[in-house]
């Protein structure tokens, strides 16, 4: 069996069978988040049960706004792909944008498979096939999740509608700085190396790589929220939905859906969070319609991105040396 195949099988086995204390802590945190999400959803439904039973909304489709929303989502994918490339570059790994887009888009579909591990495993295997070394390929899958969560918390803190502006900025800054410092810390690199059973010890990520990835991810949360705001305009023309609220609501729904163990792709969790946060602005009927439409739009664009990038394989001259 070729050495490259052996390494891929080893990484896949490590991801599925490792039972280190650190991983058990991760599962414990995810379990607590899952319970918090269930409590939040139950409270939201109970509080608005009478209104939910009598939902009514009139939709007026505006194709231009919906097309703009789709375009912004595709731009968001591009920023997330580039964020992942910057992380890999921090470990000296080079992958062209086309093959990176193919790898990221195909692996992204694994989020809809129950278990929360398939998108990570898919990213690792596909990245190695594109020429990325096994250790950085596996570690990058965890780092991009950490960057997404840390920057997402910062965005939610900054967009929280009930906080004073100085407090918002302080909380957002603390979350962002903490994420960056943790990822460039040498013990974090050692921990990641043990987590993925890297053959060679991982060096700490460069500060420039983490900064670039964090900035791109923060921008992607903003464009995701802008896409949701545009979609609202495309379905409910008189929607009184502030853009910061759309950004904060989408980001919170996305990261809670990411952490919820029981929800492949965050299905159900993200929608219920959006309904609870957007109902005061759109009414319950409008919030339900927008949350469902957002799920449909994102599912279609994710599938379309995978199809569009499928032919973009790594050429031999682009392989990592």
PDB file of C-alpha atoms in Angstrom:
ATOM      1  CA  UNK A   1       0.000   0.000   0.000  1.00  0.00           C
ATOM      2  CA  UNK A   2       1.433   3.457  -0.916  1.00  0.00           C
ATOM      3  CA  UNK A   3       2.822   5.514   1.964  1.00  0.00           C
ATOM      4  CA  UNK A   4       0.405   8.393   1.257  1.00  0.00           C
ATOM      5  CA  UNK A   5      -2.584   6.055   1.533  1.00  0.00           C
ATOM      6  CA  UNK A   6      -1.255   4.646   4.796  1.00  0.00           C
ATOM      7  CA  UNK A   7      -0.934   8.169   6.247  1.00  0.00           C
ATOM      8  CA  UNK A   8      -4.487   9.066   5.181  1.00  0.00           C
ATOM      9  CA  UNK A   9      -5.876   5.905   6.744  1.00  0.00           C
ATOM     10  CA  UNK A  10      -3.878   6.592   9.922  1.00  0.00           C
ATOM     11  CA  UNK A  11      -5.250  10.136  10.243  1.00  0.00           C
ATOM     12  CA  UNK A  12      -8.794   8.939   9.592  1.00  0.00           C
ATOM     13  CA  UNK A  13      -8.419   6.232  12.256  1.00  0.00           C
ATOM     14  CA  UNK A  14      -6.961   8.746  14.707  1.00  0.00           C
ATOM     15  CA  UNK A  15      -9.871  11.127  14.191  1.00  0.00           C
ATOM     16  CA  UNK A  16     -12.468   8.426  14.796  1.00  0.00           C
ATOM     17  CA  UNK A  17     -10.883   6.427  17.637  1.00  0.00           C
ATOM     18  CA  UNK A  18      -8.819   8.820  19.743  1.00  0.00           C
ATOM     19  CA  UNK A  19     -10.186   9.200  23.256  1.00  0.00           C
ATOM     20  CA  UNK A  20      -7.846  11.652  24.892  1.00  0.00           C
ATOM     21  CA  UNK A  21      -8.967  13.679  27.920  1.00  0.00           C
ATOM     22  CA  UNK A  22      -8.894  16.820  25.770  1.00  0.00           C
ATOM     23  CA  UNK A  23     -11.364  15.323  23.340  1.00  0.00           C
ATOM     24  CA  UNK A  24     -13.658  14.217  26.154  1.00  0.00           C
ATOM     25  CA  UNK A  25     -13.639  17.799  27.425  1.00  0.00           C
ATOM     26  CA  UNK A  26     -14.642  18.989  23.950  1.00  0.00           C
ATOM     27  CA  UNK A  27     -17.583  16.580  23.905  1.00  0.00           C
ATOM     28  CA  UNK A  28     -18.580  17.709  27.387  1.00  0.00           C
ATOM     29  CA  UNK A  29     -18.598  21.360  26.292  1.00  0.00           C
ATOM     30  CA  UNK A  30     -20.644  20.482  23.200  1.00  0.00           C
ATOM     31  CA  UNK A  31     -23.093  18.563  25.398  1.00  0.00           C
ATOM     32  CA  UNK A  32     -23.562  21.592  27.654  1.00  0.00           C
ATOM     33  CA  UNK A  33     -24.099  23.828  24.635  1.00  0.00           C
ATOM     34  CA  UNK A  34     -26.650  21.364  23.293  1.00  0.00           C
ATOM     35  CA  UNK A  35     -28.599  21.507  26.566  1.00  0.00           C
ATOM     36  CA  UNK A  36     -28.434  25.314  26.527  1.00  0.00           C
ATOM     37  CA  UNK A  37     -29.778  25.376  22.959  1.00  0.00           C
ATOM     38  CA  UNK A  38     -32.653  23.056  23.849  1.00  0.00           C
ATOM     39  CA  UNK A  39     -33.537  25.262  26.841  1.00  0.00           C
ATOM     40  CA  UNK A  40     -33.363  28.425  24.716  1.00  0.00           C
ATOM     41  CA  UNK A  41     -35.575  26.936  22.003  1.00  0.00           C
ATOM     42  CA  UNK A  42     -38.120  25.570  24.487  1.00  0.00           C
ATOM     43  CA  UNK A  43     -38.325  28.931  26.266  1.00  0.00           C
ATOM     44  CA  UNK A  44     -38.746  30.806  22.993  1.00  0.00           C
ATOM     45  CA  UNK A  45     -41.512  28.513  21.772  1.00  0.00           C
ATOM     46  CA  UNK A  46     -43.338  28.596  25.107  1.00  0.00           C
ATOM     47  CA  UNK A  47     -43.193  32.383  25.253  1.00  0.00           C
ATOM     48  CA  UNK A  48     -44.587  32.806  21.735  1.00  0.00           C
ATOM     49  CA  UNK A  49     -46.787  29.701  21.482  1.00  0.00           C
ATOM     50  CA  UNK A  50     -50.061  31.557  20.937  1.00  0.00           C
ATOM     51  CA  UNK A  51     -48.574  33.657  18.162  1.00  0.00           C
ATOM     52  CA  UNK A  52     -46.905  30.677  16.527  1.00  0.00           C
ATOM     53  CA  UNK A  53     -50.247  28.885  16.322  1.00  0.00           C
ATOM     54  CA  UNK A  54     -51.699  31.705  14.259  1.00  0.00           C
ATOM     55  CA  UNK A  55     -48.829  32.412  11.882  1.00  0.00           C
ATOM     56  CA  UNK A  56     -49.581  34.673   8.969  1.00  0.00           C
ATOM     57  CA  UNK A  57     -47.201  36.353   6.557  1.00  0.00           C
ATOM     58  CA  UNK A  58     -47.549  37.735   3.060  1.00  0.00           C
ATOM     59  CA  UNK A  59     -44.489  37.265   0.880  1.00  0.00           C
ATOM     60  CA  UNK A  60     -43.622  39.425  -2.124  1.00  0.00           C
ATOM     61  CA  UNK A  61     -40.686  37.905  -3.999  1.00  0.00           C
ATOM     62  CA  UNK A  62     -38.113  40.408  -5.296  1.00  0.00           C
ATOM     63  CA  UNK A  63     -35.709  38.406  -7.533  1.00  0.00           C
ATOM     64  CA  UNK A  64     -33.007  41.090  -7.580  1.00  0.00           C
ATOM     65  CA  UNK A  65     -32.621  41.060  -3.789  1.00  0.00           C
ATOM     66  CA  UNK A  66     -32.578  37.236  -3.709  1.00  0.00           C
ATOM     67  CA  UNK A  67     -29.967  37.110  -6.488  1.00  0.00           C
ATOM     68  CA  UNK A  68     -27.853  39.622  -4.553  1.00  0.00           C
ATOM     69  CA  UNK A  69     -28.166  37.433  -1.459  1.00  0.00           C
ATOM     70  CA  UNK A  70     -26.939  34.388  -3.401  1.00  0.00           C
ATOM     71  CA  UNK A  71     -23.997  36.333  -4.798  1.00  0.00           C
ATOM     72  CA  UNK A  72     -22.984  37.574  -1.330  1.00  0.00           C
ATOM     73  CA  UNK A  73     -23.150  34.013   0.036  1.00  0.00           C
ATOM     74  CA  UNK A  74     -20.809  32.810  -2.726  1.00  0.00           C
ATOM     75  CA  UNK A  75     -18.410  35.656  -1.900  1.00  0.00           C
ATOM     76  CA  UNK A  76     -18.592  34.530   1.730  1.00  0.00           C
ATOM     77  CA  UNK A  77     -17.529  31.029   0.742  1.00  0.00           C
ATOM     78  CA  UNK A  78     -14.550  32.527  -1.057  1.00  0.00           C
ATOM     79  CA  UNK A  79     -13.458  34.365   2.090  1.00  0.00           C
ATOM     80  CA  UNK A  80     -13.811  31.231   4.214  1.00  0.00           C
ATOM     81  CA  UNK A  81     -11.739  29.230   1.742  1.00  0.00           C
ATOM     82  CA  UNK A  82      -9.038  31.885   1.762  1.00  0.00           C
ATOM     83  CA  UNK A  83      -9.123  31.885   5.569  1.00  0.00           C
ATOM     84  CA  UNK A  84      -8.384  28.146   5.553  1.00  0.00           C
ATOM     85  CA  UNK A  85      -5.564  28.660   3.033  1.00  0.00           C
ATOM     86  CA  UNK A  86      -3.989  31.271   5.313  1.00  0.00           C
ATOM     87  CA  UNK A  87      -4.038  28.787   8.206  1.00  0.00           C
ATOM     88  CA  UNK A  88      -2.322  26.163   6.052  1.00  0.00           C
ATOM     89  CA  UNK A  89       0.226  28.756   4.915  1.00  0.00           C
ATOM     90  CA  UNK A  90       1.026  29.393   8.581  1.00  0.00           C
ATOM     91  CA  UNK A  91       2.355  25.816   8.677  1.00  0.00           C
ATOM     92  CA  UNK A  92       4.212  26.203   5.397  1.00  0.00           C
ATOM     93  CA  UNK A  93       1.588  24.383   3.316  1.00  0.00           C
ATOM     94  CA  UNK A  94       0.685  25.774  -0.109  1.00  0.00           C
ATOM     95  CA  UNK A  95      -2.481  24.922  -1.980  1.00  0.00           C
ATOM     96  CA  UNK A  96      -3.858  26.856  -4.951  1.00  0.00           C
ATOM     97  CA  UNK A  97      -7.217  28.551  -4.514  1.00  0.00           C
ATOM     98  CA  UNK A  98      -9.034  26.311  -7.023  1.00  0.00           C
ATOM     99  CA  UNK A  99      -8.129  22.975  -5.397  1.00  0.00           C
ATOM    100  CA  UNK A 100      -8.695  24.556  -1.962  1.00  0.00           C
ATOM    101  CA  UNK A 101     -12.186  25.621  -3.046  1.00  0.00           C
ATOM    102  CA  UNK A 102     -12.901  22.095  -4.272  1.00  0.00           C
ATOM    103  CA  UNK A 103     -11.652  20.533  -1.035  1.00  0.00           C
ATOM    104  CA  UNK A 104     -13.515  22.967   1.217  1.00  0.00           C
ATOM    105  CA  UNK A 105     -16.794  22.813  -0.742  1.00  0.00           C
ATOM    106  CA  UNK A 106     -16.934  19.015  -0.904  1.00  0.00           C
ATOM    107  CA  UNK A 107     -15.963  18.599   2.756  1.00  0.00           C
ATOM    108  CA  UNK A 108     -18.547  21.213   3.744  1.00  0.00           C
ATOM    109  CA  UNK A 109     -21.332  18.902   2.609  1.00  0.00           C
ATOM    110  CA  UNK A 110     -20.284  16.436   5.308  1.00  0.00           C
ATOM    111  CA  UNK A 111     -21.862  18.741   7.897  1.00  0.00           C
ATOM    112  CA  UNK A 112     -25.236  17.307   6.944  1.00  0.00           C
ATOM    113  CA  UNK A 113     -24.219  13.776   7.939  1.00  0.00           C
ATOM    114  CA  UNK A 114     -24.999  12.992  11.607  1.00  0.00           C
ATOM    115  CA  UNK A 115     -21.944  12.750  13.827  1.00  0.00           C
ATOM    116  CA  UNK A 116     -20.178  16.110  13.357  1.00  0.00           C
ATOM    117  CA  UNK A 117     -16.954  14.319  12.346  1.00  0.00           C
ATOM    118  CA  UNK A 118     -17.531  13.736   8.651  1.00  0.00           C
ATOM    119  CA  UNK A 119     -16.831  17.269   7.455  1.00  0.00           C
ATOM    120  CA  UNK A 120     -13.591  17.262   9.464  1.00  0.00           C
ATOM    121  CA  UNK A 121     -12.554  13.824   8.198  1.00  0.00           C
ATOM    122  CA  UNK A 122     -13.498  14.802   4.646  1.00  0.00           C
ATOM    123  CA  UNK A 123     -11.444  17.984   4.822  1.00  0.00           C
ATOM    124  CA  UNK A 124      -8.423  16.054   6.118  1.00  0.00           C
ATOM    125  CA  UNK A 125      -8.540  13.342   3.440  1.00  0.00           C
ATOM    126  CA  UNK A 126      -9.275  15.703   0.546  1.00  0.00           C
ATOM    127  CA  UNK A 127      -6.585  18.156   1.676  1.00  0.00           C
ATOM    128  CA  UNK A 128      -4.009  15.377   1.694  1.00  0.00           C
ATOM    129  CA  UNK A 129      -5.038  14.356  -1.796  1.00  0.00           C
ATOM    130  CA  UNK A 130      -4.433  17.983  -2.821  1.00  0.00           C
ATOM    131  CA  UNK A 131      -0.871  17.773  -1.498  1.00  0.00           C
ATOM    132  CA  UNK A 132      -1.178  19.026   2.091  1.00  0.00           C
ATOM    133  CA  UNK A 133       0.834  17.113   4.689  1.00  0.00           C
ATOM    134  CA  UNK A 134      -1.236  14.927   7.064  1.00  0.00           C
ATOM    135  CA  UNK A 135      -0.502  16.769  10.336  1.00  0.00           C
ATOM    136  CA  UNK A 136      -1.298  20.313   9.146  1.00  0.00           C
ATOM    137  CA  UNK A 137      -4.272  19.024   7.152  1.00  0.00           C
ATOM    138  CA  UNK A 138      -5.863  17.481  10.248  1.00  0.00           C
ATOM    139  CA  UNK A 139      -4.909  20.325  12.601  1.00  0.00           C
ATOM    140  CA  UNK A 140      -6.251  22.968  10.204  1.00  0.00           C
ATOM    141  CA  UNK A 141      -9.706  21.393  10.430  1.00  0.00           C
ATOM    142  CA  UNK A 142      -9.773  22.095  14.164  1.00  0.00           C
ATOM    143  CA  UNK A 143      -8.164  25.530  13.873  1.00  0.00           C
ATOM    144  CA  UNK A 144     -10.755  26.839  11.409  1.00  0.00           C
ATOM    145  CA  UNK A 145     -13.490  25.707  13.793  1.00  0.00           C
ATOM    146  CA  UNK A 146     -11.764  27.569  16.638  1.00  0.00           C
ATOM    147  CA  UNK A 147     -11.396  30.694  14.495  1.00  0.00           C
ATOM    148  CA  UNK A 148     -15.058  30.484  13.485  1.00  0.00           C
ATOM    149  CA  UNK A 149     -16.229  30.134  17.082  1.00  0.00           C
ATOM    150  CA  UNK A 150     -13.916  32.795  18.526  1.00  0.00           C
ATOM    151  CA  UNK A 151     -14.658  35.353  15.833  1.00  0.00           C
ATOM    152  CA  UNK A 152     -18.349  34.443  15.952  1.00  0.00           C
ATOM    153  CA  UNK A 153     -18.508  35.169  19.676  1.00  0.00           C
ATOM    154  CA  UNK A 154     -16.814  38.511  18.996  1.00  0.00           C
ATOM    155  CA  UNK A 155     -19.331  39.390  16.277  1.00  0.00           C
ATOM    156  CA  UNK A 156     -22.304  38.412  18.446  1.00  0.00           C
ATOM    157  CA  UNK A 157     -20.926  40.496  21.313  1.00  0.00           C
ATOM    158  CA  UNK A 158     -20.456  43.492  19.026  1.00  0.00           C
ATOM    159  CA  UNK A 159     -23.939  43.164  17.541  1.00  0.00           C
ATOM    160  CA  UNK A 160     -25.809  42.380  20.775  1.00  0.00           C
ATOM    161  CA  UNK A 161     -28.828  44.720  20.732  1.00  0.00           C
ATOM    162  CA  UNK A 162     -29.154  45.079  24.522  1.00  0.00           C
ATOM    163  CA  UNK A 163     -25.545  45.957  25.377  1.00  0.00           C
ATOM    164  CA  UNK A 164     -24.049  49.421  25.671  1.00  0.00           C
ATOM    165  CA  UNK A 165     -21.641  50.193  22.778  1.00  0.00           C
ATOM    166  CA  UNK A 166     -18.464  50.290  24.955  1.00  0.00           C
ATOM    167  CA  UNK A 167     -19.363  46.941  26.502  1.00  0.00           C
ATOM    168  CA  UNK A 168     -20.024  45.444  23.065  1.00  0.00           C
ATOM    169  CA  UNK A 169     -16.622  46.518  21.793  1.00  0.00           C
ATOM    170  CA  UNK A 170     -14.862  45.328  24.942  1.00  0.00           C
ATOM    171  CA  UNK A 171     -16.447  41.864  24.813  1.00  0.00           C
ATOM    172  CA  UNK A 172     -15.806  41.552  21.080  1.00  0.00           C
ATOM    173  CA  UNK A 173     -12.185  42.589  21.526  1.00  0.00           C
ATOM    174  CA  UNK A 174     -11.580  40.142  24.360  1.00  0.00           C
ATOM    175  CA  UNK A 175     -13.049  37.247  22.354  1.00  0.00           C
ATOM    176  CA  UNK A 176     -11.010  38.072  19.242  1.00  0.00           C
ATOM    177  CA  UNK A 177      -7.722  38.633  21.081  1.00  0.00           C
ATOM    178  CA  UNK A 178      -8.163  35.468  23.150  1.00  0.00           C
ATOM    179  CA  UNK A 179      -8.723  33.403  20.006  1.00  0.00           C
ATOM    180  CA  UNK A 180      -5.599  34.790  18.335  1.00  0.00           C
ATOM    181  CA  UNK A 181      -3.377  34.378  21.398  1.00  0.00           C
ATOM    182  CA  UNK A 182      -4.466  30.806  22.003  1.00  0.00           C
ATOM    183  CA  UNK A 183      -3.805  29.774  18.401  1.00  0.00           C
ATOM    184  CA  UNK A 184      -0.274  31.226  18.262  1.00  0.00           C
ATOM    185  CA  UNK A 185       0.641  29.739  21.668  1.00  0.00           C
ATOM    186  CA  UNK A 186       3.239  26.953  21.482  1.00  0.00           C
ATOM    187  CA  UNK A 187       1.384  24.617  23.914  1.00  0.00           C
ATOM    188  CA  UNK A 188      -1.645  24.849  21.586  1.00  0.00           C
ATOM    189  CA  UNK A 189       0.486  23.595  18.690  1.00  0.00           C
ATOM    190  CA  UNK A 190       1.733  20.700  20.822  1.00  0.00           C
ATOM    191  CA  UNK A 191      -1.829  19.875  21.887  1.00  0.00           C
ATOM    192  CA  UNK A 192      -3.028  19.911  18.276  1.00  0.00           C
ATOM    193  CA  UNK A 193      -0.148  17.667  17.273  1.00  0.00           C
ATOM    194  CA  UNK A 194      -1.155  15.131  19.926  1.00  0.00           C
ATOM    195  CA  UNK A 195      -4.840  15.440  19.009  1.00  0.00           C
ATOM    196  CA  UNK A 196      -4.242  14.521  15.368  1.00  0.00           C
ATOM    197  CA  UNK A 197      -1.252  12.240  16.062  1.00  0.00           C
ATOM    198  CA  UNK A 198       0.948  14.267  13.733  1.00  0.00           C
ATOM    199  CA  UNK A 199       4.065  12.431  12.588  1.00  0.00           C
ATOM    200  CA  UNK A 200       6.244  15.517  13.040  1.00  0.00           C
ATOM    201  CA  UNK A 201       5.666  18.064  15.859  1.00  0.00           C
ATOM    202  CA  UNK A 202       3.607  21.056  14.772  1.00  0.00           C
ATOM    203  CA  UNK A 203       5.136  24.490  15.040  1.00  0.00           C
ATOM    204  CA  UNK A 204       2.989  27.336  16.435  1.00  0.00           C
ATOM    205  CA  UNK A 205       0.991  29.175  13.810  1.00  0.00           C
ATOM    206  CA  UNK A 206       2.406  32.507  12.744  1.00  0.00           C
ATOM    207  CA  UNK A 207       0.645  35.577  14.053  1.00  0.00           C
ATOM    208  CA  UNK A 208       0.130  36.910  10.521  1.00  0.00           C
ATOM    209  CA  UNK A 209      -1.629  33.685   9.462  1.00  0.00           C
ATOM    210  CA  UNK A 210      -4.029  33.719  12.427  1.00  0.00           C
ATOM    211  CA  UNK A 211      -4.708  37.451  12.051  1.00  0.00           C
ATOM    212  CA  UNK A 212      -5.488  37.076   8.349  1.00  0.00           C
ATOM    213  CA  UNK A 213      -7.753  34.069   8.966  1.00  0.00           C
ATOM    214  CA  UNK A 214      -9.559  35.852  11.811  1.00  0.00           C
ATOM    215  CA  UNK A 215     -10.148  39.044   9.811  1.00  0.00           C
ATOM    216  CA  UNK A 216     -11.480  37.066   6.846  1.00  0.00           C
ATOM    217  CA  UNK A 217     -13.773  35.043   9.104  1.00  0.00           C
ATOM    218  CA  UNK A 218     -15.121  38.162  10.833  1.00  0.00           C
ATOM    219  CA  UNK A 219     -15.834  39.641   7.405  1.00  0.00           C
ATOM    220  CA  UNK A 220     -17.566  36.421   6.385  1.00  0.00           C
ATOM    221  CA  UNK A 221     -19.897  36.652   9.393  1.00  0.00           C
ATOM    222  CA  UNK A 222     -20.753  40.164   8.241  1.00  0.00           C
ATOM    223  CA  UNK A 223     -21.480  39.053   4.679  1.00  0.00           C
ATOM    224  CA  UNK A 224     -23.545  36.104   5.911  1.00  0.00           C
ATOM    225  CA  UNK A 225     -25.649  38.565   7.899  1.00  0.00           C
ATOM    226  CA  UNK A 226     -25.861  40.911   4.907  1.00  0.00           C
ATOM    227  CA  UNK A 227     -27.090  38.008   2.774  1.00  0.00           C
ATOM    228  CA  UNK A 228     -29.795  37.280   5.360  1.00  0.00           C
ATOM    229  CA  UNK A 229     -30.784  40.966   5.378  1.00  0.00           C
ATOM    230  CA  UNK A 230     -30.986  40.981   1.556  1.00  0.00           C
ATOM    231  CA  UNK A 231     -33.064  37.817   1.603  1.00  0.00           C
ATOM    232  CA  UNK A 232     -35.468  39.491   4.027  1.00  0.00           C
ATOM    233  CA  UNK A 233     -35.795  42.408   1.602  1.00  0.00           C
ATOM    234  CA  UNK A 234     -36.370  39.903  -1.202  1.00  0.00           C
ATOM    235  CA  UNK A 235     -39.267  38.221   0.602  1.00  0.00           C
ATOM    236  CA  UNK A 236     -40.732  40.877   2.909  1.00  0.00           C
ATOM    237  CA  UNK A 237     -40.246  44.304   1.275  1.00  0.00           C
ATOM    238  CA  UNK A 238     -41.371  46.277   4.332  1.00  0.00           C
ATOM    239  CA  UNK A 239     -39.186  44.277   6.724  1.00  0.00           C
ATOM    240  CA  UNK A 240     -37.853  46.517   9.503  1.00  0.00           C
ATOM    241  CA  UNK A 241     -34.773  44.367  10.121  1.00  0.00           C
ATOM    242  CA  UNK A 242     -31.597  46.288  11.054  1.00  0.00           C
ATOM    243  CA  UNK A 243     -28.440  44.988   9.390  1.00  0.00           C
ATOM    244  CA  UNK A 244     -26.489  44.576  12.697  1.00  0.00           C
ATOM    245  CA  UNK A 245     -29.358  42.499  14.083  1.00  0.00           C
ATOM    246  CA  UNK A 246     -29.291  40.270  11.011  1.00  0.00           C
ATOM    247  CA  UNK A 247     -25.534  39.796  11.393  1.00  0.00           C
ATOM    248  CA  UNK A 248     -25.720  39.004  15.105  1.00  0.00           C
ATOM    249  CA  UNK A 249     -28.734  36.694  14.792  1.00  0.00           C
ATOM    250  CA  UNK A 250     -27.275  34.696  11.921  1.00  0.00           C
ATOM    251  CA  UNK A 251     -23.894  34.362  13.601  1.00  0.00           C
ATOM    252  CA  UNK A 252     -25.384  33.192  16.890  1.00  0.00           C
ATOM    253  CA  UNK A 253     -27.655  30.709  15.147  1.00  0.00           C
ATOM    254  CA  UNK A 254     -24.789  29.364  13.066  1.00  0.00           C
ATOM    255  CA  UNK A 255     -22.334  28.822  15.922  1.00  0.00           C
ATOM    256  CA  UNK A 256     -24.985  27.232  18.175  1.00  0.00           C
ATOM    257  CA  UNK A 257     -25.977  24.952  15.316  1.00  0.00           C
ATOM    258  CA  UNK A 258     -22.316  24.088  14.812  1.00  0.00           C
ATOM    259  CA  UNK A 259     -21.962  23.065  18.453  1.00  0.00           C
ATOM    260  CA  UNK A 260     -25.276  21.184  18.764  1.00  0.00           C
ATOM    261  CA  UNK A 261     -24.513  17.457  18.726  1.00  0.00           C
ATOM    262  CA  UNK A 262     -27.941  16.352  17.598  1.00  0.00           C
ATOM    263  CA  UNK A 263     -28.291  18.626  14.548  1.00  0.00           C
ATOM    264  CA  UNK A 264     -26.481  17.746  11.303  1.00  0.00           C
ATOM    265  CA  UNK A 265     -25.577  21.043   9.648  1.00  0.00           C
ATOM    266  CA  UNK A 266     -27.259  22.850  12.518  1.00  0.00           C
ATOM    267  CA  UNK A 267     -30.638  21.983  10.974  1.00  0.00           C
ATOM    268  CA  UNK A 268     -33.446  23.105  13.272  1.00  0.00           C
ATOM    269  CA  UNK A 269     -31.199  24.835  15.783  1.00  0.00           C
ATOM    270  CA  UNK A 270     -30.184  27.710  13.532  1.00  0.00           C
ATOM    271  CA  UNK A 271     -33.758  28.207  12.353  1.00  0.00           C
ATOM    272  CA  UNK A 272     -35.218  28.272  15.850  1.00  0.00           C
ATOM    273  CA  UNK A 273     -32.579  30.723  17.058  1.00  0.00           C
ATOM    274  CA  UNK A 274     -33.329  32.986  14.080  1.00  0.00           C
ATOM    275  CA  UNK A 275     -37.049  32.793  14.760  1.00  0.00           C
ATOM    276  CA  UNK A 276     -36.580  33.714  18.400  1.00  0.00           C
ATOM    277  CA  UNK A 277     -34.306  36.682  17.619  1.00  0.00           C
ATOM    278  CA  UNK A 278     -36.018  38.018  14.494  1.00  0.00           C
ATOM    279  CA  UNK A 279     -39.681  37.693  15.536  1.00  0.00           C
ATOM    280  CA  UNK A 280     -39.678  41.120  17.281  1.00  0.00           C
ATOM    281  CA  UNK A 281     -38.699  42.728  13.961  1.00  0.00           C
ATOM    282  CA  UNK A 282     -40.532  40.580  11.402  1.00  0.00           C
ATOM    283  CA  UNK A 283     -43.346  39.008  13.405  1.00  0.00           C
ATOM    284  CA  UNK A 284     -43.435  35.273  13.998  1.00  0.00           C
ATOM    285  CA  UNK A 285     -44.685  34.502  10.498  1.00  0.00           C
ATOM    286  CA  UNK A 286     -41.979  36.573   8.832  1.00  0.00           C
ATOM    287  CA  UNK A 287     -39.263  35.137  11.068  1.00  0.00           C
ATOM    288  CA  UNK A 288     -40.329  31.567  10.267  1.00  0.00           C
ATOM    289  CA  UNK A 289     -40.476  32.287   6.542  1.00  0.00           C
ATOM    290  CA  UNK A 290     -37.059  33.961   6.524  1.00  0.00           C
ATOM    291  CA  UNK A 291     -35.356  31.233   8.588  1.00  0.00           C
ATOM    292  CA  UNK A 292     -36.683  28.482   6.306  1.00  0.00           C
ATOM    293  CA  UNK A 293     -35.808  30.454   3.163  1.00  0.00           C
ATOM    294  CA  UNK A 294     -32.285  31.035   4.507  1.00  0.00           C
ATOM    295  CA  UNK A 295     -31.815  27.309   5.082  1.00  0.00           C
ATOM    296  CA  UNK A 296     -32.992  26.510   1.557  1.00  0.00           C
ATOM    297  CA  UNK A 297     -30.774  29.188   0.006  1.00  0.00           C
ATOM    298  CA  UNK A 298     -27.659  28.077   1.896  1.00  0.00           C
ATOM    299  CA  UNK A 299     -28.252  24.395   1.133  1.00  0.00           C
ATOM    300  CA  UNK A 300     -28.636  25.140  -2.570  1.00  0.00           C
ATOM    301  CA  UNK A 301     -25.555  27.377  -2.680  1.00  0.00           C
ATOM    302  CA  UNK A 302     -23.452  24.821  -0.788  1.00  0.00           C
ATOM    303  CA  UNK A 303     -24.426  22.114  -3.266  1.00  0.00           C
ATOM    304  CA  UNK A 304     -23.840  24.476  -6.191  1.00  0.00           C
ATOM    305  CA  UNK A 305     -20.407  25.430  -4.870  1.00  0.00           C
ATOM    306  CA  UNK A 306     -19.438  21.761  -4.617  1.00  0.00           C
ATOM    307  CA  UNK A 307     -20.571  21.122  -8.200  1.00  0.00           C
ATOM    308  CA  UNK A 308     -18.836  24.226  -9.582  1.00  0.00           C
ATOM    309  CA  UNK A 309     -15.514  23.420  -7.908  1.00  0.00           C
ATOM    310  CA  UNK A 310     -15.561  19.668  -8.588  1.00  0.00           C
ATOM    311  CA  UNK A 311     -13.292  19.917 -11.689  1.00  0.00           C
ATOM    312  CA  UNK A 312     -10.684  22.065  -9.860  1.00  0.00           C
ATOM    313  CA  UNK A 313      -8.122  19.432  -8.957  1.00  0.00           C
ATOM    314  CA  UNK A 314      -4.563  20.107  -7.889  1.00  0.00           C
ATOM    315  CA  UNK A 315      -2.214  20.128 -10.887  1.00  0.00           C
ATOM    316  CA  UNK A 316       1.158  18.384 -10.450  1.00  0.00           C
ATOM    317  CA  UNK A 317       3.147  21.633 -10.661  1.00  0.00           C
ATOM    318  CA  UNK A 318       1.001  23.091  -7.848  1.00  0.00           C
ATOM    319  CA  UNK A 319       1.672  20.252  -5.423  1.00  0.00           C
ATOM    320  CA  UNK A 320       3.307  20.951  -2.088  1.00  0.00           C
ATOM    321  CA  UNK A 321       7.030  20.291  -2.253  1.00  0.00           C
TER     322      UNK A 321
END
